[in-house]
PDB file of C-alpha atoms in Angstrom:
ATOM      1  CA  SER A 141     -28.986 128.386-110.580  1.00  0.00           C
ATOM      2  CA  ALA A 142     -29.822 132.031-109.551  1.00  0.00           C
ATOM      3  CA  SER A 143     -32.405 132.020-112.320  1.00  0.00           C
ATOM      4  CA  GLY A 144     -34.225 129.063-111.088  1.00  0.00           C
ATOM      5  CA  GLU A 145     -33.064 126.902-113.997  1.00  0.00           C
ATOM      6  CA  THR A 146     -32.431 123.432-113.154  1.00  0.00           C
ATOM      7  CA  ARG A 147     -29.125 121.824-114.348  1.00  0.00           C
ATOM      8  CA  ARG A 148     -28.342 118.115-114.553  1.00  0.00           C
ATOM      9  CA  TYR A 149     -24.810 116.664-114.674  1.00  0.00           C
ATOM     10  CA  GLU A 150     -23.912 113.230-115.744  1.00  0.00           C
ATOM     11  CA  ALA A 151     -21.913 110.947-113.321  1.00  0.00           C
ATOM     12  CA  LEU A 152     -18.644 109.564-114.551  1.00  0.00           C
ATOM     13  CA  PRO A 153     -18.582 105.920-115.267  1.00  0.00           C
ATOM     14  CA  ALA A 154     -17.088 103.927-112.375  1.00  0.00           C
ATOM     15  CA  GLU A 155     -16.626 100.160-111.730  1.00  0.00           C
ATOM     16  CA  ILE A 156     -18.464  99.827-108.419  1.00  0.00           C
ATOM     17  CA  VAL A 157     -16.333  98.047-105.814  1.00  0.00           C
ATOM     18  CA  ASP A 158     -17.609  99.898-102.604  1.00  0.00           C
ATOM     19  CA  GLU A 159     -20.239 102.570-102.260  1.00  0.00           C
ATOM     20  CA  ASN A 160     -19.109 103.698 -98.869  1.00  0.00           C
ATOM     21  CA  GLY A 161     -17.884 107.376 -98.853  1.00  0.00           C
ATOM     22  CA  ALA A 162     -18.863 108.352-102.465  1.00  0.00           C
ATOM     23  CA  GLY A 163     -21.238 111.191-101.299  1.00  0.00           C
ATOM     24  CA  ASP A 164     -18.532 112.346 -98.920  1.00  0.00           C
ATOM     25  CA  ALA A 165     -15.842 112.232-101.736  1.00  0.00           C
ATOM     26  CA  PHE A 166     -18.155 114.141-104.091  1.00  0.00           C
ATOM     27  CA  THR A 167     -18.579 116.862-101.587  1.00  0.00           C
ATOM     28  CA  ALA A 168     -14.878 117.009-100.871  1.00  0.00           C
ATOM     29  CA  GLY A 169     -14.030 117.103-104.448  1.00  0.00           C
ATOM     30  CA  PHE A 170     -16.605 119.794-105.165  1.00  0.00           C
ATOM     31  CA  CYS A 171     -15.487 121.973-102.254  1.00  0.00           C
ATOM     32  CA  ALA A 172     -11.830 121.424-103.217  1.00  0.00           C
ATOM     33  CA  GLY A 173     -12.805 122.834-106.857  1.00  0.00           C
ATOM     34  CA  LEU A 174     -14.597 125.861-105.423  1.00  0.00           C
ATOM     35  CA  ALA A 175     -11.597 126.566-103.107  1.00  0.00           C
ATOM     36  CA  ARG A 176      -9.321 126.541-105.963  1.00  0.00           C
ATOM     37  CA  GLY A 177     -11.416 129.170-107.779  1.00  0.00           C
ATOM     38  CA  LEU A 178     -13.345 126.990-110.220  1.00  0.00           C
ATOM     39  CA  GLU A 179     -16.775 127.769-111.426  1.00  0.00           C
ATOM     40  CA  SER A 180     -19.589 125.425-110.347  1.00  0.00           C
ATOM     41  CA  ALA A 181     -19.616 123.000-113.305  1.00  0.00           C
ATOM     42  CA  PRO A 182     -15.832 122.210-113.289  1.00  0.00           C
ATOM     43  CA  ALA A 183     -16.140 121.900-109.500  1.00  0.00           C
ATOM     44  CA  ILE A 184     -19.058 119.349-109.910  1.00  0.00           C
ATOM     45  CA  ARG A 185     -16.934 117.438-112.337  1.00  0.00           C
ATOM     46  CA  MET A 186     -14.104 117.396-109.867  1.00  0.00           C
ATOM     47  CA  GLY A 187     -16.500 116.022-107.225  1.00  0.00           C
ATOM     48  CA  ALA A 188     -17.886 113.498-109.626  1.00  0.00           C
ATOM     49  CA  ALA A 189     -14.285 112.236-110.442  1.00  0.00           C
ATOM     50  CA  ALA A 190     -13.621 112.021-106.688  1.00  0.00           C
ATOM     51  CA  ALA A 191     -16.825 110.069-106.242  1.00  0.00           C
ATOM     52  CA  SER A 192     -15.889 107.786-109.189  1.00  0.00           C
ATOM     53  CA  LEU A 193     -12.399 106.928-107.857  1.00  0.00           C
ATOM     54  CA  THR A 194     -13.983 106.243-104.398  1.00  0.00           C
ATOM     55  CA  LEU A 195     -16.621 103.825-105.823  1.00  0.00           C
ATOM     56  CA  ALA A 196     -13.825 101.865-107.528  1.00  0.00           C
ATOM     57  CA  THR A 197     -11.747 101.437-104.222  1.00  0.00           C
ATOM     58  CA  LEU A 198     -12.222  98.953-101.532  1.00  0.00           C
ATOM     59  CA  GLU A 199     -13.144 100.402 -98.185  1.00  0.00           C
ATOM     60  CA  GLN A 200     -10.220  98.751 -96.324  1.00  0.00           C
ATOM     61  CA  PHE A 201      -7.699 100.534 -98.346  1.00  0.00           C
ATOM     62  CA  GLN A 202      -6.688 103.923 -97.400  1.00  0.00           C
ATOM     63  CA  ARG A 203      -8.070 106.396-100.031  1.00  0.00           C
ATOM     64  CA  ARG A 204      -5.618 108.905-101.181  1.00  0.00           C
ATOM     65  CA  PHE A 205      -6.255 111.056-104.133  1.00  0.00           C
ATOM     66  CA  ARG A 206      -3.770 113.381-105.670  1.00  0.00           C
ATOM     67  CA  MET A 207      -5.002 116.392-107.213  1.00  0.00           C
ATOM     68  CA  THR A 208      -3.378 115.336-110.561  1.00  0.00           C
ATOM     69  CA  LYS A 209      -5.950 112.580-110.636  1.00  0.00           C
ATOM     70  CA  LEU A 210      -8.692 115.022-110.387  1.00  0.00           C
ATOM     71  CA  ASN A 211      -7.334 117.827-112.783  1.00  0.00           C
ATOM     72  CA  TYR A 212      -8.564 116.251-115.933  1.00  0.00           C
ATOM     73  CA  CYS A 213     -11.986 117.674-115.186  1.00  0.00           C
TER      74      CYS A 213
END
């Protein structure tokens, strides 16, 4: 934070099927949240949700997440 305070956020539970792309999915979800005007904490939760969904999906399947799957954040 701007005050130098460290914040920690818990990851969402996920059944790990494939780790490929989870970091990219987190970044995409986080940036999408910021682009939608969310504050940082909800945007981080959106990134965590995208990463969690990615972890539970096999790489060979095309990953398409609708915003409605991430809107629970």
